[in-house]
């Protein structure tokens, strides 16, 4: 084989690899997950970062709002591996996509069982005061 033809073939192959890598990078960057639940609507990007958050007035009044938002972000992040598999067609059927999905799953596992109790309710014993602040000898006592 002619060395010039060999080099031309290598350059063509390398150019294709670069085009595929750029397509994969661009497709990954476009992957997002959107979730909505009880007055909270949010979106995370391909890196798991919160990029959009909308709250209804009712949701804003919930004393456990922060905890609910964090929980929903974790749930959205846990959906990223499947979103990557669907949203990166340039790597479909390759070890590259398998590695992307595997790493994303390792970074964003399914959240642990929810400990959220609506209304922040917790049971108290009969001898436990129902006023956390003043029972400890607050400033205005």
PDB file of C-alpha atoms in Angstrom:
ATOM      1  CA  UNK A   1       0.000   0.000   0.000  1.00  0.00           C
ATOM      2  CA  UNK A   2       1.160   3.473  -0.829  1.00  0.00           C
ATOM      3  CA  UNK A   3       2.185   5.448   2.318  1.00  0.00           C
ATOM      4  CA  UNK A   4       0.257   8.472   1.042  1.00  0.00           C
ATOM      5  CA  UNK A   5      -2.928   6.432   0.750  1.00  0.00           C
ATOM      6  CA  UNK A   6      -2.336   5.017   4.220  1.00  0.00           C
ATOM      7  CA  UNK A   7      -1.975   8.519   5.690  1.00  0.00           C
ATOM      8  CA  UNK A   8      -5.040   9.750   3.817  1.00  0.00           C
ATOM      9  CA  UNK A   9      -7.043   6.860   5.225  1.00  0.00           C
ATOM     10  CA  UNK A  10      -5.805   7.595   8.746  1.00  0.00           C
ATOM     11  CA  UNK A  11      -6.656  11.287   8.405  1.00  0.00           C
ATOM     12  CA  UNK A  12     -10.127  10.465   7.129  1.00  0.00           C
ATOM     13  CA  UNK A  13     -10.687   8.046  10.012  1.00  0.00           C
ATOM     14  CA  UNK A  14      -9.396  10.554  12.557  1.00  0.00           C
ATOM     15  CA  UNK A  15     -11.614  13.295  11.134  1.00  0.00           C
ATOM     16  CA  UNK A  16     -14.634  10.989  11.525  1.00  0.00           C
ATOM     17  CA  UNK A  17     -13.701  10.250  15.149  1.00  0.00           C
ATOM     18  CA  UNK A  18     -13.441  13.989  15.867  1.00  0.00           C
ATOM     19  CA  UNK A  19     -16.842  14.659  14.231  1.00  0.00           C
ATOM     20  CA  UNK A  20     -18.440  11.874  16.261  1.00  0.00           C
ATOM     21  CA  UNK A  21     -16.853  13.125  19.502  1.00  0.00           C
ATOM     22  CA  UNK A  22     -18.112  16.652  18.834  1.00  0.00           C
ATOM     23  CA  UNK A  23     -21.611  15.345  18.093  1.00  0.00           C
ATOM     24  CA  UNK A  24     -21.607  13.315  21.319  1.00  0.00           C
ATOM     25  CA  UNK A  25     -20.414  16.331  23.321  1.00  0.00           C
ATOM     26  CA  UNK A  26     -23.096  18.590  21.818  1.00  0.00           C
ATOM     27  CA  UNK A  27     -25.842  16.010  22.337  1.00  0.00           C
ATOM     28  CA  UNK A  28     -24.782  15.444  25.950  1.00  0.00           C
ATOM     29  CA  UNK A  29     -24.806  19.191  26.611  1.00  0.00           C
ATOM     30  CA  UNK A  30     -28.403  19.361  25.384  1.00  0.00           C
ATOM     31  CA  UNK A  31     -29.680  16.620  27.732  1.00  0.00           C
ATOM     32  CA  UNK A  32     -31.993  17.869  30.486  1.00  0.00           C
ATOM     33  CA  UNK A  33     -34.518  16.294  32.827  1.00  0.00           C
ATOM     34  CA  UNK A  34     -37.692  18.132  33.814  1.00  0.00           C
ATOM     35  CA  UNK A  35     -39.883  17.082  36.759  1.00  0.00           C
ATOM     36  CA  UNK A  36     -43.007  18.562  38.333  1.00  0.00           C
ATOM     37  CA  UNK A  37     -44.669  17.692  41.601  1.00  0.00           C
ATOM     38  CA  UNK A  38     -47.194  19.452  43.815  1.00  0.00           C
ATOM     39  CA  UNK A  39     -46.459  23.031  42.787  1.00  0.00           C
ATOM     40  CA  UNK A  40     -42.740  22.552  42.115  1.00  0.00           C
ATOM     41  CA  UNK A  41     -41.425  22.404  38.569  1.00  0.00           C
ATOM     42  CA  UNK A  42     -37.690  22.085  37.945  1.00  0.00           C
ATOM     43  CA  UNK A  43     -35.103  21.180  35.339  1.00  0.00           C
ATOM     44  CA  UNK A  44     -31.580  19.817  35.745  1.00  0.00           C
ATOM     45  CA  UNK A  45     -28.955  19.878  33.011  1.00  0.00           C
ATOM     46  CA  UNK A  46     -26.640  17.083  31.849  1.00  0.00           C
ATOM     47  CA  UNK A  47     -24.314  17.768  34.785  1.00  0.00           C
ATOM     48  CA  UNK A  48     -27.136  17.480  37.319  1.00  0.00           C
ATOM     49  CA  UNK A  49     -27.222  21.206  38.016  1.00  0.00           C
ATOM     50  CA  UNK A  50     -30.550  22.882  38.715  1.00  0.00           C
ATOM     51  CA  UNK A  51     -31.156  25.239  35.777  1.00  0.00           C
ATOM     52  CA  UNK A  52     -34.848  26.104  36.204  1.00  0.00           C
ATOM     53  CA  UNK A  53     -37.187  26.258  39.185  1.00  0.00           C
ATOM     54  CA  UNK A  54     -40.810  27.378  39.252  1.00  0.00           C
ATOM     55  CA  UNK A  55     -42.984  27.387  42.370  1.00  0.00           C
ATOM     56  CA  UNK A  56     -46.678  27.991  42.835  1.00  0.00           C
ATOM     57  CA  UNK A  57     -47.792  30.281  45.665  1.00  0.00           C
ATOM     58  CA  UNK A  58     -49.129  27.260  47.539  1.00  0.00           C
ATOM     59  CA  UNK A  59     -45.761  25.500  47.306  1.00  0.00           C
ATOM     60  CA  UNK A  60     -43.993  28.629  48.582  1.00  0.00           C
ATOM     61  CA  UNK A  61     -45.983  28.416  51.810  1.00  0.00           C
ATOM     62  CA  UNK A  62     -44.894  24.840  52.570  1.00  0.00           C
ATOM     63  CA  UNK A  63     -42.496  24.819  55.555  1.00  0.00           C
ATOM     64  CA  UNK A  64     -40.718  21.805  54.036  1.00  0.00           C
ATOM     65  CA  UNK A  65     -40.246  23.479  50.633  1.00  0.00           C
ATOM     66  CA  UNK A  66     -36.455  23.305  50.668  1.00  0.00           C
ATOM     67  CA  UNK A  67     -36.464  19.624  51.501  1.00  0.00           C
ATOM     68  CA  UNK A  68     -39.058  18.912  48.789  1.00  0.00           C
ATOM     69  CA  UNK A  69     -37.016  20.818  46.193  1.00  0.00           C
ATOM     70  CA  UNK A  70     -33.832  18.950  47.083  1.00  0.00           C
ATOM     71  CA  UNK A  71     -35.674  15.632  46.912  1.00  0.00           C
ATOM     72  CA  UNK A  72     -37.085  16.457  43.468  1.00  0.00           C
ATOM     73  CA  UNK A  73     -33.632  17.531  42.237  1.00  0.00           C
ATOM     74  CA  UNK A  74     -32.239  14.157  43.350  1.00  0.00           C
ATOM     75  CA  UNK A  75     -35.046  12.356  41.551  1.00  0.00           C
ATOM     76  CA  UNK A  76     -34.365  14.352  38.378  1.00  0.00           C
ATOM     77  CA  UNK A  77     -30.630  13.657  38.624  1.00  0.00           C
ATOM     78  CA  UNK A  78     -31.334   9.927  38.990  1.00  0.00           C
ATOM     79  CA  UNK A  79     -33.186  10.070  35.652  1.00  0.00           C
ATOM     80  CA  UNK A  80     -30.146  11.475  33.820  1.00  0.00           C
ATOM     81  CA  UNK A  81     -28.629   8.080  32.838  1.00  0.00           C
ATOM     82  CA  UNK A  82     -31.770   7.156  30.875  1.00  0.00           C
ATOM     83  CA  UNK A  83     -31.946  10.663  29.432  1.00  0.00           C
ATOM     84  CA  UNK A  84     -28.333  10.311  28.265  1.00  0.00           C
ATOM     85  CA  UNK A  85     -29.091   6.962  26.641  1.00  0.00           C
ATOM     86  CA  UNK A  86     -32.018   8.525  24.754  1.00  0.00           C
ATOM     87  CA  UNK A  87     -30.442  11.918  24.096  1.00  0.00           C
ATOM     88  CA  UNK A  88     -27.044  10.923  22.694  1.00  0.00           C
ATOM     89  CA  UNK A  89     -27.862   9.056  19.466  1.00  0.00           C
ATOM     90  CA  UNK A  90     -24.389   9.576  17.987  1.00  0.00           C
ATOM     91  CA  UNK A  91     -22.983   7.128  20.538  1.00  0.00           C
ATOM     92  CA  UNK A  92     -25.869   4.639  20.458  1.00  0.00           C
ATOM     93  CA  UNK A  93     -24.687   1.037  20.554  1.00  0.00           C
ATOM     94  CA  UNK A  94     -21.123   1.926  21.540  1.00  0.00           C
ATOM     95  CA  UNK A  95     -18.986   1.427  24.604  1.00  0.00           C
ATOM     96  CA  UNK A  96     -18.770   5.208  24.812  1.00  0.00           C
ATOM     97  CA  UNK A  97     -22.477   5.504  25.553  1.00  0.00           C
ATOM     98  CA  UNK A  98     -22.271   2.624  28.021  1.00  0.00           C
ATOM     99  CA  UNK A  99     -19.476   4.479  29.843  1.00  0.00           C
ATOM    100  CA  UNK A 100     -21.415   7.761  29.831  1.00  0.00           C
ATOM    101  CA  UNK A 101     -24.511   6.073  31.263  1.00  0.00           C
ATOM    102  CA  UNK A 102     -22.479   4.131  33.828  1.00  0.00           C
ATOM    103  CA  UNK A 103     -20.631   7.222  35.065  1.00  0.00           C
ATOM    104  CA  UNK A 104     -23.833   9.250  35.203  1.00  0.00           C
ATOM    105  CA  UNK A 105     -25.534   6.486  37.204  1.00  0.00           C
ATOM    106  CA  UNK A 106     -22.574   6.409  39.625  1.00  0.00           C
ATOM    107  CA  UNK A 107     -22.748  10.192  40.067  1.00  0.00           C
ATOM    108  CA  UNK A 108     -26.521  10.309  40.514  1.00  0.00           C
ATOM    109  CA  UNK A 109     -27.891   7.149  42.147  1.00  0.00           C
ATOM    110  CA  UNK A 110     -31.542   6.704  43.023  1.00  0.00           C
ATOM    111  CA  UNK A 111     -32.340   8.771  46.131  1.00  0.00           C
ATOM    112  CA  UNK A 112     -32.830   6.948  49.413  1.00  0.00           C
ATOM    113  CA  UNK A 113     -36.323   6.285  50.713  1.00  0.00           C
ATOM    114  CA  UNK A 114     -38.138   9.527  51.419  1.00  0.00           C
ATOM    115  CA  UNK A 115     -38.284  10.566  55.058  1.00  0.00           C
ATOM    116  CA  UNK A 116     -40.470  13.560  54.273  1.00  0.00           C
ATOM    117  CA  UNK A 117     -43.544  13.870  56.479  1.00  0.00           C
ATOM    118  CA  UNK A 118     -46.168  16.256  55.078  1.00  0.00           C
ATOM    119  CA  UNK A 119     -46.624  19.282  57.339  1.00  0.00           C
ATOM    120  CA  UNK A 120     -43.422  18.527  59.241  1.00  0.00           C
ATOM    121  CA  UNK A 121     -45.411  16.502  61.775  1.00  0.00           C
ATOM    122  CA  UNK A 122     -43.576  14.353  64.251  1.00  0.00           C
ATOM    123  CA  UNK A 123     -44.853  12.552  67.288  1.00  0.00           C
ATOM    124  CA  UNK A 124     -43.995  13.848  70.750  1.00  0.00           C
ATOM    125  CA  UNK A 125     -43.988  12.040  74.028  1.00  0.00           C
ATOM    126  CA  UNK A 126     -46.410  13.129  76.736  1.00  0.00           C
ATOM    127  CA  UNK A 127     -43.677  14.823  78.808  1.00  0.00           C
ATOM    128  CA  UNK A 128     -42.073  16.572  75.814  1.00  0.00           C
ATOM    129  CA  UNK A 129     -43.104  20.245  75.494  1.00  0.00           C
ATOM    130  CA  UNK A 130     -44.696  21.315  72.231  1.00  0.00           C
ATOM    131  CA  UNK A 131     -42.703  24.535  72.038  1.00  0.00           C
ATOM    132  CA  UNK A 132     -39.118  23.858  71.011  1.00  0.00           C
ATOM    133  CA  UNK A 133     -37.832  27.402  71.469  1.00  0.00           C
ATOM    134  CA  UNK A 134     -39.239  28.428  74.827  1.00  0.00           C
ATOM    135  CA  UNK A 135     -38.828  25.008  76.412  1.00  0.00           C
ATOM    136  CA  UNK A 136     -35.087  25.632  76.334  1.00  0.00           C
ATOM    137  CA  UNK A 137     -35.333  28.920  78.245  1.00  0.00           C
ATOM    138  CA  UNK A 138     -35.588  31.364  75.354  1.00  0.00           C
ATOM    139  CA  UNK A 139     -34.556  35.008  75.493  1.00  0.00           C
ATOM    140  CA  UNK A 140     -38.002  36.447  76.381  1.00  0.00           C
ATOM    141  CA  UNK A 141     -38.849  34.135  79.265  1.00  0.00           C
TER     142      UNK A 141
END
